[in-house]
């Protein structure tokens, strides 16, 4: 958007980030409300080591500014849509942060019989495998009279 902005060749090193899948796994393995609260606070964290929700909000904001800069009717409409989505995400991020703080205030531990079980997911076939062949059709086809 700006000719003097950093390019992919001279931009600063990005901050280390924790993938959402790792955060999800931490919630699945959590046994206390405090552990889940910490994960939610990490997802909604502001600042230098921003969480995934905040980074997504920045992405939407940047994409909205890009769309507005196109100076077309379609670009203005898309920019407005992205801007609204960014504001909605900012609201949700604040809600997640508040819920995480409320969860941290509770002293909760899962009883042994209530520990979460990982979801059952059927393994997908490898990309290099071929689907099973259909059974051969019999040559003799019976006809109904």
Tab-separated table of C-alpha atoms in Angstrom:
chain	number	residue	atom	x	y	z
A	1	UNK	CA	0.000	0.000	0.000
A	2	UNK	CA	2.953	2.284	0.600
A	3	UNK	CA	5.985	2.338	-1.675
A	4	UNK	CA	8.365	3.009	1.244
A	5	UNK	CA	6.969	0.184	3.395
A	6	UNK	CA	8.905	-2.924	4.260
A	7	UNK	CA	8.867	-5.671	1.679
A	8	UNK	CA	9.074	-9.356	2.288
A	9	UNK	CA	12.822	-9.056	1.745
A	10	UNK	CA	13.541	-6.386	4.363
A	11	UNK	CA	10.747	-6.723	6.934
A	12	UNK	CA	11.615	-7.293	10.589
A	13	UNK	CA	11.582	-10.788	12.067
A	14	UNK	CA	8.027	-11.709	13.168
A	15	UNK	CA	7.317	-12.418	16.798
A	16	UNK	CA	7.071	-16.065	17.772
A	17	UNK	CA	3.463	-17.147	17.880
A	18	UNK	CA	1.601	-20.081	19.310
A	19	UNK	CA	-0.584	-21.880	16.752
A	20	UNK	CA	-4.289	-22.178	17.503
A	21	UNK	CA	-3.964	-25.966	17.323
A	22	UNK	CA	-1.550	-25.891	20.280
A	23	UNK	CA	-3.951	-23.699	22.244
A	24	UNK	CA	-6.774	-26.090	21.471
A	25	UNK	CA	-4.684	-29.051	22.607
A	26	UNK	CA	-3.905	-27.252	25.871
A	27	UNK	CA	-7.630	-26.790	26.534
A	28	UNK	CA	-8.294	-30.445	25.738
A	29	UNK	CA	-5.589	-31.526	28.183
A	30	UNK	CA	-6.532	-28.974	30.881
A	31	UNK	CA	-7.758	-30.172	34.244
A	32	UNK	CA	-8.363	-26.834	35.995
A	33	UNK	CA	-10.238	-23.641	35.231
A	34	UNK	CA	-6.989	-21.708	35.634
A	35	UNK	CA	-5.321	-23.654	32.826
A	36	UNK	CA	-8.186	-22.944	30.424
A	37	UNK	CA	-8.215	-19.314	31.533
A	38	UNK	CA	-4.518	-18.948	30.693
A	39	UNK	CA	-5.088	-20.371	27.204
A	40	UNK	CA	-7.979	-17.976	26.557
A	41	UNK	CA	-5.920	-15.034	27.817
A	42	UNK	CA	-3.103	-16.093	25.478
A	43	UNK	CA	-5.512	-16.153	22.516
A	44	UNK	CA	-6.786	-12.643	23.335
A	45	UNK	CA	-3.450	-11.159	24.415
A	46	UNK	CA	-2.660	-7.643	23.198
A	47	UNK	CA	0.745	-6.107	22.580
A	48	UNK	CA	4.029	-7.381	21.198
A	49	UNK	CA	3.209	-11.080	21.574
A	50	UNK	CA	-0.391	-10.692	20.440
A	51	UNK	CA	-2.635	-13.722	20.435
A	52	UNK	CA	-4.310	-15.177	17.351
A	53	UNK	CA	-7.541	-13.215	17.828
A	54	UNK	CA	-5.680	-9.907	17.927
A	55	UNK	CA	-3.506	-10.858	14.933
A	56	UNK	CA	-6.631	-11.754	12.944
A	57	UNK	CA	-8.137	-8.412	13.905
A	58	UNK	CA	-4.998	-6.655	12.591
A	59	UNK	CA	-5.195	-8.694	9.397
A	60	UNK	CA	-8.787	-7.627	8.797
A	61	UNK	CA	-7.925	-3.995	9.531
A	62	UNK	CA	-4.996	-4.051	7.112
A	63	UNK	CA	-7.069	-5.756	4.405
A	64	UNK	CA	-9.816	-3.149	4.905
A	65	UNK	CA	-7.305	-0.310	4.470
A	66	UNK	CA	-6.023	-2.008	1.312
A	67	UNK	CA	-9.563	-2.334	-0.068
A	68	UNK	CA	-10.321	1.321	0.680
A	69	UNK	CA	-7.097	2.317	-1.107
A	70	UNK	CA	-8.276	0.660	-4.324
A	71	UNK	CA	-10.512	3.699	-4.955
A	72	UNK	CA	-13.251	1.662	-6.589
A	73	UNK	CA	-16.863	1.187	-5.556
A	74	UNK	CA	-16.244	-2.525	-5.036
A	75	UNK	CA	-13.100	-1.765	-3.006
A	76	UNK	CA	-15.048	0.655	-0.801
A	77	UNK	CA	-17.769	-1.933	-0.200
A	78	UNK	CA	-15.271	-4.671	0.602
A	79	UNK	CA	-13.339	-2.307	2.839
A	80	UNK	CA	-16.513	-1.500	4.751
A	81	UNK	CA	-17.310	-5.215	5.151
A	82	UNK	CA	-13.803	-5.986	6.383
A	83	UNK	CA	-13.908	-2.998	8.724
A	84	UNK	CA	-17.171	-4.229	10.270
A	85	UNK	CA	-15.735	-7.737	10.661
A	86	UNK	CA	-12.667	-6.291	12.368
A	87	UNK	CA	-14.817	-4.341	14.828
A	88	UNK	CA	-16.905	-7.443	15.561
A	89	UNK	CA	-13.742	-9.440	16.157
A	90	UNK	CA	-12.407	-6.714	18.479
A	91	UNK	CA	-15.629	-6.988	20.499
A	92	UNK	CA	-15.345	-10.796	20.606
A	93	UNK	CA	-11.706	-10.549	21.672
A	94	UNK	CA	-12.693	-8.336	24.613
A	95	UNK	CA	-15.461	-10.797	25.502
A	96	UNK	CA	-13.019	-13.736	25.410
A	97	UNK	CA	-10.632	-11.799	27.655
A	98	UNK	CA	-13.404	-10.983	30.142
A	99	UNK	CA	-14.650	-14.586	30.140
A	100	UNK	CA	-11.085	-15.810	30.729
A	101	UNK	CA	-10.734	-13.505	33.727
A	102	UNK	CA	-14.060	-14.734	35.110
A	103	UNK	CA	-12.937	-18.324	34.591
A	104	UNK	CA	-9.673	-17.579	36.403
A	105	UNK	CA	-11.662	-16.268	39.366
A	106	UNK	CA	-13.389	-19.631	39.758
A	107	UNK	CA	-11.618	-22.423	41.521
A	108	UNK	CA	-12.554	-25.382	39.430
A	109	UNK	CA	-10.954	-28.757	38.913
A	110	UNK	CA	-12.447	-31.477	36.757
A	111	UNK	CA	-13.296	-34.616	38.689
A	112	UNK	CA	-11.604	-37.728	37.300
A	113	UNK	CA	-14.801	-39.101	35.748
A	114	UNK	CA	-15.447	-35.800	33.889
A	115	UNK	CA	-12.076	-35.407	32.207
A	116	UNK	CA	-12.488	-34.605	28.545
A	117	UNK	CA	-11.922	-37.330	26.036
A	118	UNK	CA	-10.284	-36.364	22.748
A	119	UNK	CA	-12.804	-36.405	19.911
A	120	UNK	CA	-12.946	-39.489	17.774
A	121	UNK	CA	-11.753	-38.557	14.355
A	122	UNK	CA	-11.600	-41.109	11.601
A	123	UNK	CA	-8.212	-41.085	9.935
A	124	UNK	CA	-8.244	-39.851	6.380
A	125	UNK	CA	-6.681	-42.012	3.686
A	126	UNK	CA	-3.246	-40.951	2.534
A	127	UNK	CA	-3.136	-38.858	-0.610
A	128	UNK	CA	-1.108	-41.485	-2.446
A	129	UNK	CA	-3.663	-44.239	-1.899
A	130	UNK	CA	-6.314	-45.071	-4.453
A	131	UNK	CA	-9.929	-45.700	-3.542
A	132	UNK	CA	-11.060	-49.315	-3.381
A	133	UNK	CA	-12.239	-50.773	-6.668
A	134	UNK	CA	-15.924	-51.420	-7.186
A	135	UNK	CA	-17.049	-55.056	-7.183
A	136	UNK	CA	-17.239	-56.541	-10.697
A	137	UNK	CA	-20.638	-56.554	-12.309
A	138	UNK	CA	-21.924	-59.967	-13.135
A	139	UNK	CA	-22.352	-60.762	-16.812
A	140	UNK	CA	-25.720	-62.435	-16.290
A	141	UNK	CA	-28.324	-59.772	-15.580
A	142	UNK	CA	-31.647	-61.143	-14.502
A	143	UNK	CA	-34.668	-59.691	-16.233
A	144	UNK	CA	-38.069	-59.391	-14.680
A	145	UNK	CA	-41.020	-60.411	-16.770
